[in-house]
PDB file of C-alpha atoms in Angstrom:
ATOM      1  CA  MET A   1     -12.062-144.932  77.731  1.00 62.00           C
ATOM      2  CA  THR A   2     -15.094-146.938  78.882  1.00 74.00           C
ATOM      3  CA  VAL A   3     -14.323-150.072  80.856  1.00 83.00           C
ATOM      4  CA  LYS A   4     -16.753-152.963  80.453  1.00 91.00           C
ATOM      5  CA  THR A   5     -17.607-155.097  83.484  1.00 96.00           C
ATOM      6  CA  PRO A   6     -20.127-157.915  84.036  1.00 97.00           C
ATOM      7  CA  LEU A   7     -22.448-155.630  86.040  1.00 97.00           C
ATOM      8  CA  LYS A   8     -24.390-152.465  85.412  1.00 94.00           C
ATOM      9  CA  TRP A   9     -23.630-150.324  88.442  1.00 93.00           C
ATOM     10  CA  VAL A  10     -24.679-146.963  89.848  1.00 88.00           C
ATOM     11  CA  GLY A  11     -21.537-144.916  90.453  1.00 85.00           C
ATOM     12  CA  SER A  12     -19.312-147.154  88.340  1.00 88.00           C
ATOM     13  CA  LYS A  13     -16.000-145.592  87.335  1.00 91.00           C
ATOM     14  CA  SER A  14     -16.141-147.266  83.926  1.00 87.00           C
ATOM     15  CA  LYS A  15     -16.511-143.987  82.026  1.00 89.00           C
ATOM     16  CA  VAL A  16     -13.940-141.915  83.922  1.00 91.00           C
ATOM     17  CA  MET A  17     -10.999-144.285  84.043  1.00 93.00           C
ATOM     18  CA  THR A  18      -8.938-142.218  81.609  1.00 92.00           C
ATOM     19  CA  GLU A  19      -8.939-139.391  84.160  1.00 92.00           C
ATOM     20  CA  LEU A  20      -8.853-141.520  87.285  1.00 95.00           C
ATOM     21  CA  LYS A  21      -5.828-143.559  86.215  1.00 95.00           C
ATOM     22  CA  LYS A  22      -3.749-140.377  86.162  1.00 94.00           C
ATOM     23  CA  PHE A  23      -4.105-140.176  89.950  1.00 96.00           C
ATOM     24  CA  LEU A  24      -3.385-143.801  90.857  1.00 97.00           C
ATOM     25  CA  PRO A  25       0.285-144.355  91.729  1.00 96.00           C
ATOM     26  CA  ALA A  26       2.245-147.529  91.131  1.00 95.00           C
ATOM     27  CA  GLY A  27       2.303-150.125  93.887  1.00 96.00           C
ATOM     28  CA  GLN A  28       2.457-153.808  94.689  1.00 97.00           C
ATOM     29  CA  ARG A  29      -1.271-154.135  95.369  1.00 98.00           C
ATOM     30  CA  LEU A  30      -4.399-152.010  94.927  1.00 98.00           C
ATOM     31  CA  VAL A  31      -6.735-152.128  97.933  1.00 98.00           C
ATOM     32  CA  GLU A  32     -10.380-151.208  97.310  1.00 98.00           C
ATOM     33  CA  PRO A  33     -12.629-151.220 100.393  1.00 98.00           C
ATOM     34  CA  PHE A  34     -15.621-150.446  98.110  1.00 97.00           C
ATOM     35  CA  GLY A  35     -15.280-152.843  95.213  1.00 97.00           C
ATOM     36  CA  GLY A  36     -18.478-151.966  93.365  1.00 95.00           C
ATOM     37  CA  SER A  37     -18.415-153.024  89.718  1.00 96.00           C
ATOM     38  CA  CYS A  38     -14.627-153.634  89.753  1.00 97.00           C
ATOM     39  CA  ALA A  39     -14.153-151.160  86.902  1.00 96.00           C
ATOM     40  CA  VAL A  40     -10.955-149.880  88.538  1.00 97.00           C
ATOM     41  CA  MET A  41      -9.503-153.371  88.842  1.00 98.00           C
ATOM     42  CA  MET A  42     -10.369-154.102  85.221  1.00 97.00           C
ATOM     43  CA  ALA A  43      -8.778-150.886  83.955  1.00 96.00           C
ATOM     44  CA  THR A  44      -5.515-151.012  85.905  1.00 97.00           C
ATOM     45  CA  ASP A  45      -2.505-153.319  85.946  1.00 97.00           C
ATOM     46  CA  TYR A  46      -1.381-153.833  89.544  1.00 98.00           C
ATOM     47  CA  PRO A  47       0.406-157.086  90.395  1.00 98.00           C
ATOM     48  CA  ALA A  48      -2.301-157.892  92.965  1.00 98.00           C
ATOM     49  CA  TYR A  49      -5.672-156.640  94.220  1.00 98.00           C
ATOM     50  CA  LEU A  50      -7.586-156.767  97.485  1.00 98.00           C
ATOM     51  CA  VAL A  51     -11.219-156.062  96.614  1.00 98.00           C
ATOM     52  CA  ALA A  52     -13.763-155.807  99.404  1.00 98.00           C
ATOM     53  CA  ASP A  53     -17.398-154.899  99.734  1.00 97.00           C
ATOM     54  CA  ILE A  54     -20.027-155.175 102.447  1.00 96.00           C
ATOM     55  CA  ASN A  55     -22.464-156.671  99.921  1.00 96.00           C
ATOM     56  CA  SER A  56     -22.124-160.433 100.258  1.00 97.00           C
ATOM     57  CA  ASP A  57     -24.015-161.088  97.004  1.00 98.00           C
ATOM     58  CA  LEU A  58     -21.574-158.954  95.056  1.00 98.00           C
ATOM     59  CA  ILE A  59     -18.516-160.635  96.556  1.00 98.00           C
ATOM     60  CA  ASN A  60     -20.028-164.088  96.150  1.00 98.00           C
ATOM     61  CA  MET A  61     -20.559-163.443  92.435  1.00 98.00           C
ATOM     62  CA  TYR A  62     -16.938-162.362  92.032  1.00 98.00           C
ATOM     63  CA  GLN A  63     -15.707-165.419  93.898  1.00 98.00           C
ATOM     64  CA  GLN A  64     -17.882-167.777  91.854  1.00 98.00           C
ATOM     65  CA  ILE A  65     -16.636-166.305  88.569  1.00 98.00           C
ATOM     66  CA  GLN A  66     -13.071-166.531  89.865  1.00 98.00           C
ATOM     67  CA  GLN A  67     -13.403-170.166  90.939  1.00 98.00           C
ATOM     68  CA  HIS A  68     -16.072-171.592  88.600  1.00 98.00           C
ATOM     69  CA  GLU A  69     -15.949-169.524  85.418  1.00 98.00           C
ATOM     70  CA  ASN A  70     -17.490-172.024  82.979  1.00 98.00           C
ATOM     71  CA  ALA A  71     -20.153-173.325  85.351  1.00 98.00           C
ATOM     72  CA  PHE A  72     -21.166-169.762  86.220  1.00 98.00           C
ATOM     73  CA  ILE A  73     -21.478-168.767  82.554  1.00 98.00           C
ATOM     74  CA  ALA A  74     -23.536-171.853  81.712  1.00 98.00           C
ATOM     75  CA  LEU A  75     -25.953-171.319  84.604  1.00 98.00           C
ATOM     76  CA  ALA A  76     -26.286-167.560  84.092  1.00 98.00           C
ATOM     77  CA  ALA A  77     -26.907-168.022  80.350  1.00 98.00           C
ATOM     78  CA  LYS A  78     -29.689-170.488  81.178  1.00 98.00           C
ATOM     79  CA  LEU A  79     -31.333-168.020  83.564  1.00 97.00           C
ATOM     80  CA  PHE A  80     -31.215-165.271  80.942  1.00 97.00           C
ATOM     81  CA  ALA A  81     -32.737-167.564  78.309  1.00 96.00           C
ATOM     82  CA  GLN A  82     -35.523-169.010  80.467  1.00 94.00           C
ATOM     83  CA  ASN A  83     -36.612-165.845  82.310  1.00 94.00           C
ATOM     84  CA  ALA A  84     -37.514-163.277  79.686  1.00 91.00           C
ATOM     85  CA  SER A  85     -40.636-161.607  81.097  1.00 95.00           C
ATOM     86  CA  GLU A  86     -41.441-159.182  83.888  1.00 97.00           C
ATOM     87  CA  GLN A  87     -43.300-161.974  85.677  1.00 97.00           C
ATOM     88  CA  ASP A  88     -40.176-164.160  85.449  1.00 97.00           C
ATOM     89  CA  TYR A  89     -38.075-161.376  86.935  1.00 97.00           C
ATOM     90  CA  TYR A  90     -40.251-160.996  90.006  1.00 98.00           C
ATOM     91  CA  ALA A  91     -40.489-164.760  90.481  1.00 98.00           C
ATOM     92  CA  LEU A  92     -36.704-165.086  90.445  1.00 98.00           C
ATOM     93  CA  ARG A  93     -36.326-162.050  92.708  1.00 98.00           C
ATOM     94  CA  ASP A  94     -38.730-163.638  95.193  1.00 98.00           C
ATOM     95  CA  ASP A  95     -36.756-166.890  95.101  1.00 98.00           C
ATOM     96  CA  PHE A  96     -33.502-164.964  95.528  1.00 98.00           C
ATOM     97  CA  ASN A  97     -34.875-163.245  98.628  1.00 98.00           C
ATOM     98  CA  ASN A  98     -36.649-166.189 100.252  1.00 97.00           C
ATOM     99  CA  ASN A  99     -34.852-169.419  99.387  1.00 97.00           C
ATOM    100  CA  PRO A 100     -32.201-170.167 102.039  1.00 95.00           C
ATOM    101  CA  GLY A 101     -31.296-173.402 100.258  1.00 96.00           C
ATOM    102  CA  MET A 102     -30.079-171.686  97.105  1.00 97.00           C
ATOM    103  CA  THR A 103     -26.502-172.700  96.274  1.00 98.00           C
ATOM    104  CA  LEU A 104     -23.808-170.037  96.159  1.00 98.00           C
ATOM    105  CA  LEU A 105     -23.268-170.622  92.432  1.00 98.00           C
ATOM    106  CA  TYR A 106     -26.976-170.313  91.647  1.00 98.00           C
ATOM    107  CA  ARG A 107     -27.262-167.215  93.834  1.00 98.00           C
ATOM    108  CA  ALA A 108     -24.338-165.624  91.991  1.00 98.00           C
ATOM    109  CA  ALA A 109     -25.919-166.287  88.597  1.00 98.00           C
ATOM    110  CA  ALA A 110     -29.277-164.993  89.858  1.00 98.00           C
ATOM    111  CA  PHE A 111     -27.587-161.829  91.134  1.00 98.00           C
ATOM    112  CA  LEU A 112     -26.187-161.153  87.663  1.00 98.00           C
ATOM    113  CA  TYR A 113     -29.612-161.804  86.116  1.00 98.00           C
ATOM    114  CA  LEU A 114     -31.331-159.433  88.547  1.00 98.00           C
ATOM    115  CA  ASN A 115     -28.693-156.759  88.001  1.00 97.00           C
ATOM    116  CA  ARG A 116     -29.034-156.886  84.219  1.00 97.00           C
ATOM    117  CA  HIS A 117     -32.849-156.813  84.327  1.00 97.00           C
ATOM    118  CA  ALA A 118     -33.357-154.371  87.228  1.00 96.00           C
ATOM    119  CA  TRP A 119     -34.104-150.688  86.797  1.00 96.00           C
ATOM    120  CA  ARG A 120     -30.907-149.010  85.535  1.00 92.00           C
ATOM    121  CA  GLY A 121     -28.753-151.604  87.240  1.00 88.00           C
ATOM    122  CA  VAL A 122     -29.526-150.228  90.694  1.00 93.00           C
ATOM    123  CA  CYS A 123     -28.485-152.519  93.552  1.00 94.00           C
ATOM    124  CA  ARG A 124     -30.684-151.814  96.569  1.00 94.00           C
ATOM    125  CA  TYR A 125     -31.900-153.795  99.578  1.00 94.00           C
ATOM    126  CA  ASN A 126     -34.702-153.205 102.063  1.00 92.00           C
ATOM    127  CA  GLN A 127     -34.272-153.279 105.831  1.00 89.00           C
ATOM    128  CA  ASN A 128     -34.936-157.019 105.872  1.00 91.00           C
ATOM    129  CA  GLY A 129     -32.094-157.654 103.447  1.00 93.00           C
ATOM    130  CA  GLY A 130     -34.305-158.277 100.428  1.00 96.00           C
ATOM    131  CA  PHE A 131     -33.270-157.111  96.960  1.00 97.00           C
ATOM    132  CA  ASN A 132     -36.100-154.726  96.051  1.00 96.00           C
ATOM    133  CA  VAL A 133     -35.259-153.050  92.738  1.00 97.00           C
ATOM    134  CA  PRO A 134     -38.148-153.091  90.227  1.00 97.00           C
ATOM    135  CA  TYR A 135     -38.002-154.566  86.744  1.00 97.00           C
ATOM    136  CA  GLU A 136     -36.893-152.467  83.792  1.00 96.00           C
ATOM    137  CA  LYS A 137     -38.325-153.370  80.402  1.00 93.00           C
ATOM    138  CA  ILE A 138     -35.424-153.763  77.994  1.00 91.00           C
ATOM    139  CA  ALA A 139     -35.794-155.031  74.426  1.00 88.00           C
ATOM    140  CA  LYS A 140     -32.928-157.495  74.797  1.00 88.00           C
ATOM    141  CA  PRO A 141     -31.037-157.583  78.105  1.00 92.00           C
ATOM    142  CA  TYR A 142     -27.335-157.983  77.470  1.00 95.00           C
ATOM    143  CA  PHE A 143     -25.628-161.180  78.585  1.00 97.00           C
ATOM    144  CA  PRO A 144     -22.010-160.137  79.315  1.00 97.00           C
ATOM    145  CA  VAL A 145     -20.180-163.356  78.491  1.00 98.00           C
ATOM    146  CA  ASP A 146     -17.051-161.602  77.176  1.00 98.00           C
ATOM    147  CA  GLU A 147     -16.920-159.365  80.231  1.00 98.00           C
ATOM    148  CA  ILE A 148     -17.267-162.387  82.529  1.00 98.00           C
ATOM    149  CA  ARG A 149     -14.364-164.159  80.846  1.00 98.00           C
ATOM    150  CA  ASP A 150     -12.180-161.042  80.984  1.00 98.00           C
ATOM    151  CA  PHE A 151     -13.061-160.653  84.645  1.00 98.00           C
ATOM    152  CA  ALA A 152     -12.168-164.268  85.411  1.00 98.00           C
ATOM    153  CA  THR A 153      -8.743-163.744  83.862  1.00 98.00           C
ATOM    154  CA  LYS A 154      -8.048-160.575  85.854  1.00 98.00           C
ATOM    155  CA  ALA A 155      -9.461-162.135  89.033  1.00 98.00           C
ATOM    156  CA  LYS A 156      -6.527-164.531  89.155  1.00 98.00           C
ATOM    157  CA  ARG A 157      -4.564-161.631  90.683  1.00 98.00           C
ATOM    158  CA  ALA A 158      -7.279-160.712  93.168  1.00 98.00           C
ATOM    159  CA  THR A 159      -8.531-161.602  96.621  1.00 98.00           C
ATOM    160  CA  PHE A 160     -12.230-160.858  97.170  1.00 98.00           C
ATOM    161  CA  ILE A 161     -13.555-160.460 100.711  1.00 98.00           C
ATOM    162  CA  CYS A 162     -16.899-159.511 102.208  1.00 98.00           C
ATOM    163  CA  ALA A 163     -15.908-156.926 104.815  1.00 98.00           C
ATOM    164  CA  ASP A 164     -16.609-153.359 105.820  1.00 97.00           C
ATOM    165  CA  PHE A 165     -14.136-150.594 105.089  1.00 98.00           C
ATOM    166  CA  ALA A 166     -12.704-150.521 108.610  1.00 98.00           C
ATOM    167  CA  ASP A 167     -11.741-154.191 108.545  1.00 98.00           C
ATOM    168  CA  THR A 168     -10.431-153.940 104.990  1.00 98.00           C
ATOM    169  CA  LEU A 169      -8.241-150.935 105.701  1.00 98.00           C
ATOM    170  CA  SER A 170      -6.802-152.692 108.745  1.00 98.00           C
ATOM    171  CA  MET A 171      -5.307-155.252 106.320  1.00 98.00           C
ATOM    172  CA  VAL A 172      -3.105-152.861 104.346  1.00 98.00           C
ATOM    173  CA  GLN A 173       0.561-153.689 104.119  1.00 96.00           C
ATOM    174  CA  PRO A 174       3.719-152.047 102.760  1.00 95.00           C
ATOM    175  CA  GLY A 175       3.517-151.560  99.013  1.00 96.00           C
ATOM    176  CA  ASP A 176      -0.278-151.087  98.950  1.00 97.00           C
ATOM    177  CA  VAL A 177      -2.142-148.293  97.191  1.00 97.00           C
ATOM    178  CA  ILE A 178      -5.581-147.525  98.658  1.00 98.00           C
ATOM    179  CA  TYR A 179      -8.428-146.368  96.439  1.00 98.00           C
ATOM    180  CA  SER A 180     -11.655-145.394  98.212  1.00 98.00           C
ATOM    181  CA  ASP A 181     -14.869-145.025  96.217  1.00 96.00           C
ATOM    182  CA  SER A 182     -17.483-145.097  98.945  1.00 95.00           C
ATOM    183  CA  PRO A 183     -21.146-144.128  98.485  1.00 92.00           C
ATOM    184  CA  TYR A 184     -21.069-140.405  97.819  1.00 91.00           C
ATOM    185  CA  ASP A 185     -21.838-137.801 100.439  1.00 89.00           C
ATOM    186  CA  GLY A 186     -25.276-136.324  99.802  1.00 79.00           C
ATOM    187  CA  THR A 187     -26.324-138.861  97.140  1.00 67.00           C
ATOM    188  CA  PHE A 188     -27.891-142.320  96.871  1.00 53.00           C
ATOM    189  CA  SER A 189     -26.236-144.607  99.415  1.00 54.00           C
ATOM    190  CA  GLN A 190     -28.598-147.547 100.012  1.00 52.00           C
ATOM    191  CA  TYR A 191     -26.456-150.075  98.146  1.00 54.00           C
ATOM    192  CA  HIS A 192     -26.827-152.375 101.129  1.00 58.00           C
ATOM    193  CA  THR A 193     -29.231-152.785 104.030  1.00 58.00           C
ATOM    194  CA  SER A 194     -27.088-150.797 106.441  1.00 64.00           C
ATOM    195  CA  GLY A 195     -26.696-147.775 104.154  1.00 69.00           C
ATOM    196  CA  PHE A 196     -23.873-145.256 104.453  1.00 87.00           C
ATOM    197  CA  ALA A 197     -24.612-142.165 106.530  1.00 90.00           C
ATOM    198  CA  ARG A 198     -22.558-139.209 107.758  1.00 91.00           C
ATOM    199  CA  ALA A 199     -21.146-141.215 110.678  1.00 94.00           C
ATOM    200  CA  GLU A 200     -19.660-143.724 108.220  1.00 95.00           C
ATOM    201  CA  HIS A 201     -18.225-140.918 106.091  1.00 96.00           C
ATOM    202  CA  GLU A 202     -16.539-139.418 109.144  1.00 97.00           C
ATOM    203  CA  ALA A 203     -15.107-142.755 110.274  1.00 97.00           C
ATOM    204  CA  LEU A 204     -13.818-143.484 106.770  1.00 98.00           C
ATOM    205  CA  ALA A 205     -12.142-140.102 106.421  1.00 98.00           C
ATOM    206  CA  ASP A 206     -10.510-140.493 109.821  1.00 98.00           C
ATOM    207  CA  GLN A 207      -9.110-143.929 108.974  1.00 98.00           C
ATOM    208  CA  LEU A 208      -7.846-142.812 105.569  1.00 98.00           C
ATOM    209  CA  ASN A 209      -6.142-139.778 107.081  1.00 97.00           C
ATOM    210  CA  GLN A 210      -4.445-142.054 109.608  1.00 97.00           C
ATOM    211  CA  LEU A 211      -3.130-144.247 106.793  1.00 97.00           C
ATOM    212  CA  VAL A 212      -1.765-141.201 105.007  1.00 96.00           C
ATOM    213  CA  GLY A 213       0.019-140.295 108.230  1.00 95.00           C
ATOM    214  CA  LYS A 214       1.654-143.727 108.143  1.00 94.00           C
ATOM    215  CA  GLY A 215       2.882-143.115 104.607  1.00 94.00           C
ATOM    216  CA  PHE A 216       0.371-145.040 102.534  1.00 96.00           C
ATOM    217  CA  PRO A 217      -0.712-143.534  99.188  1.00 97.00           C
ATOM    218  CA  VAL A 218      -4.467-142.922  99.285  1.00 98.00           C
ATOM    219  CA  VAL A 219      -6.787-141.804  96.493  1.00 98.00           C
ATOM    220  CA  VAL A 220     -10.415-140.897  97.214  1.00 98.00           C
ATOM    221  CA  SER A 221     -13.339-140.337  94.857  1.00 96.00           C
ATOM    222  CA  ASN A 222     -16.399-138.597  96.255  1.00 95.00           C
ATOM    223  CA  SER A 223     -18.876-135.801  95.681  1.00 93.00           C
ATOM    224  CA  ASP A 224     -17.706-132.207  95.808  1.00 93.00           C
ATOM    225  CA  THR A 225     -19.287-131.167  99.104  1.00 93.00           C
ATOM    226  CA  GLU A 226     -18.228-128.960 101.979  1.00 95.00           C
ATOM    227  CA  PHE A 227     -17.883-132.032 104.199  1.00 96.00           C
ATOM    228  CA  ASN A 228     -15.478-133.770 101.822  1.00 96.00           C
ATOM    229  CA  ARG A 229     -13.392-130.649 101.249  1.00 95.00           C
ATOM    230  CA  LYS A 230     -12.918-130.380 105.026  1.00 96.00           C
ATOM    231  CA  ALA A 231     -12.462-134.111 105.626  1.00 96.00           C
ATOM    232  CA  TYR A 232      -9.678-134.326 103.033  1.00 97.00           C
ATOM    233  CA  HIS A 233      -8.201-130.852 103.410  1.00 95.00           C
ATOM    234  CA  ASP A 234      -4.670-132.259 103.667  1.00 94.00           C
ATOM    235  CA  PHE A 235      -5.085-134.002 100.307  1.00 96.00           C
ATOM    236  CA  THR A 236      -4.615-132.498  96.864  1.00 96.00           C
ATOM    237  CA  LEU A 237      -8.132-131.979  95.502  1.00 96.00           C
ATOM    238  CA  SER A 238      -8.848-132.264  91.795  1.00 95.00           C
ATOM    239  CA  HIS A 239     -12.231-131.912  90.144  1.00 91.00           C
ATOM    240  CA  ILE A 240     -13.952-133.910  87.429  1.00 85.00           C
ATOM    241  CA  THR A 241     -17.494-133.879  86.026  1.00 77.00           C
ATOM    242  CA  THR A 242     -19.396-137.113  85.593  1.00 72.00           C
ATOM    243  CA  SER A 243     -22.845-138.155  84.415  1.00 64.00           C
ATOM    244  CA  ARG A 244     -25.623-139.238  86.763  1.00 57.00           C
ATOM    245  CA  SER A 245     -28.333-141.774  85.923  1.00 52.00           C
ATOM    246  CA  VAL A 246     -30.348-142.363  89.085  1.00 52.00           C
ATOM    247  CA  THR A 247     -33.375-140.035  89.493  1.00 45.00           C
ATOM    248  CA  VAL A 248     -32.858-138.775  85.923  1.00 43.00           C
ATOM    249  CA  ALA A 249     -35.486-139.446  83.282  1.00 43.00           C
ATOM    250  CA  ALA A 250     -34.568-141.858  80.532  1.00 41.00           C
ATOM    251  CA  GLY A 251     -32.692-140.193  77.709  1.00 43.00           C
ATOM    252  CA  GLU A 252     -31.757-137.175  79.777  1.00 45.00           C
ATOM    253  CA  GLY A 253     -28.292-136.286  80.947  1.00 51.00           C
ATOM    254  CA  LYS A 254     -27.289-134.858  84.277  1.00 61.00           C
ATOM    255  CA  LYS A 255     -23.801-133.882  85.336  1.00 66.00           C
ATOM    256  CA  GLY A 256     -22.352-134.078  88.811  1.00 69.00           C
ATOM    257  CA  ALA A 257     -19.230-132.496  90.298  1.00 77.00           C
ATOM    258  CA  GLU A 258     -16.784-134.903  91.896  1.00 91.00           C
ATOM    259  CA  ILE A 259     -13.461-134.601  93.618  1.00 94.00           C
ATOM    260  CA  ILE A 260     -10.469-136.872  93.387  1.00 96.00           C
ATOM    261  CA  ALA A 261      -8.443-136.431  96.552  1.00 97.00           C
ATOM    262  CA  THR A 262      -4.848-137.634  96.442  1.00 97.00           C
ATOM    263  CA  SER A 263      -2.721-137.930  99.550  1.00 95.00           C
ATOM    264  CA  ASN A 264       0.518-136.078 100.154  1.00 76.00           C
ATOM    265  CA  PRO A 265       2.365-138.464 102.473  1.00 58.00           C
ATOM    266  CA  LYS A 266       5.570-137.375 104.150  1.00 52.00           C
ATOM    267  CA  TYR A 267       6.916-140.897 103.784  1.00 47.00           C
ATOM    268  CA  TRP A 268       6.737-143.492 101.040  1.00 49.00           C
ATOM    269  CA  ILE A 269       6.494-147.133 102.110  1.00 48.00           C
ATOM    270  CA  GLY A 270       7.461-149.878  99.694  1.00 53.00           C
ATOM    271  CA  PHE A 271       9.663-152.882  99.079  1.00 50.00           C
ATOM    272  CA  ASP A 272      13.374-153.148  98.495  1.00 48.00           C
ATOM    273  CA  PRO A 273      13.615-155.286  95.323  1.00 45.00           C
ATOM    274  CA  ALA A 274      17.229-156.216  96.103  1.00 49.00           C
ATOM    275  CA  ALA A 275      16.306-157.512  99.539  1.00 48.00           C
ATOM    276  CA  GLY A 276      13.154-159.427  98.621  1.00 48.00           C
ATOM    277  CA  ASP A 277       9.494-158.796  99.311  1.00 47.00           C
ATOM    278  CA  GLU A 278       9.848-159.074 103.082  1.00 43.00           C
ATOM    279  CA  SER A 279      12.127-156.053 103.375  1.00 42.00           C
ATOM    280  CA  THR A 280      10.312-152.758 103.908  1.00 44.00           C
ATOM    281  CA  VAL A 281      11.713-149.464 102.718  1.00 42.00           C
ATOM    282  CA  VAL A 282      10.637-146.152 104.244  1.00 43.00           C
ATOM    283  CA  GLN A 283      11.839-143.067 102.418  1.00 43.00           C
ATOM    284  CA  GLU A 284      11.074-139.428 103.107  1.00 43.00           C
ATOM    285  CA  VAL A 285       9.307-137.750 100.214  1.00 43.00           C
ATOM    286  CA  LEU A 286      11.125-134.632  99.100  1.00 35.00           C
ATOM    287  CA  SER A 287       8.896-131.620  98.615  1.00 32.00           C
TER     288      SER A 287
END
């Protein structure tokens, strides 16, 4: 099962959803503090979604598709048609980085254009906040109109916010399932200006463990490292193998070991359907 999304994305779960879905429990809402390409949202069927990311360009694009589907498609299609060369790419990238008057809709369409024409779909920013991925020569860059329309339909169930993981996880409520797919320990992590270092990994693991202690179901994807095995030692750890594309020569394949950590909460928190959505049920999980 390969899930198609509007973006090319390093670390996307689009190719592993058949395995990943086996670990995601039912719930009223899926909370993703690291939204990425939204492959998980597109491949699952929760009643509602809270999708967050620290990358404001990413969240803006999702919001613009959600709110202005047809206008976004028309503008993005025009950018793809009128900017076909390497010189065009760098001119638009320069405008994207240096034009404070750019409208949110235009910026969203430009972000999609840059993503689809950038080297391997990498999303990377320099310390000044400028998108700095080089051009990749592609015979015919793909314009994902079908994927955009599918996304707009699914986005009707979603709330998209630009926030860090700590703020996002503070918003969880009874009935939520939390899925964490942060930048991986020991791999490329410069998806945004601030990066994601060991201190962030430690803070994330601590907050997720606290939520497990409160009874929330938590699922974590990350690299199979000593740090992660210790950080999530109270979780059930499963292993999968996935392909890597960054730092690998074109046409070559490279496999990476990943863990899927699933929580083992003592309590299950949910809703009492007979009492309405405002009534919380806390039940002890039988071992």
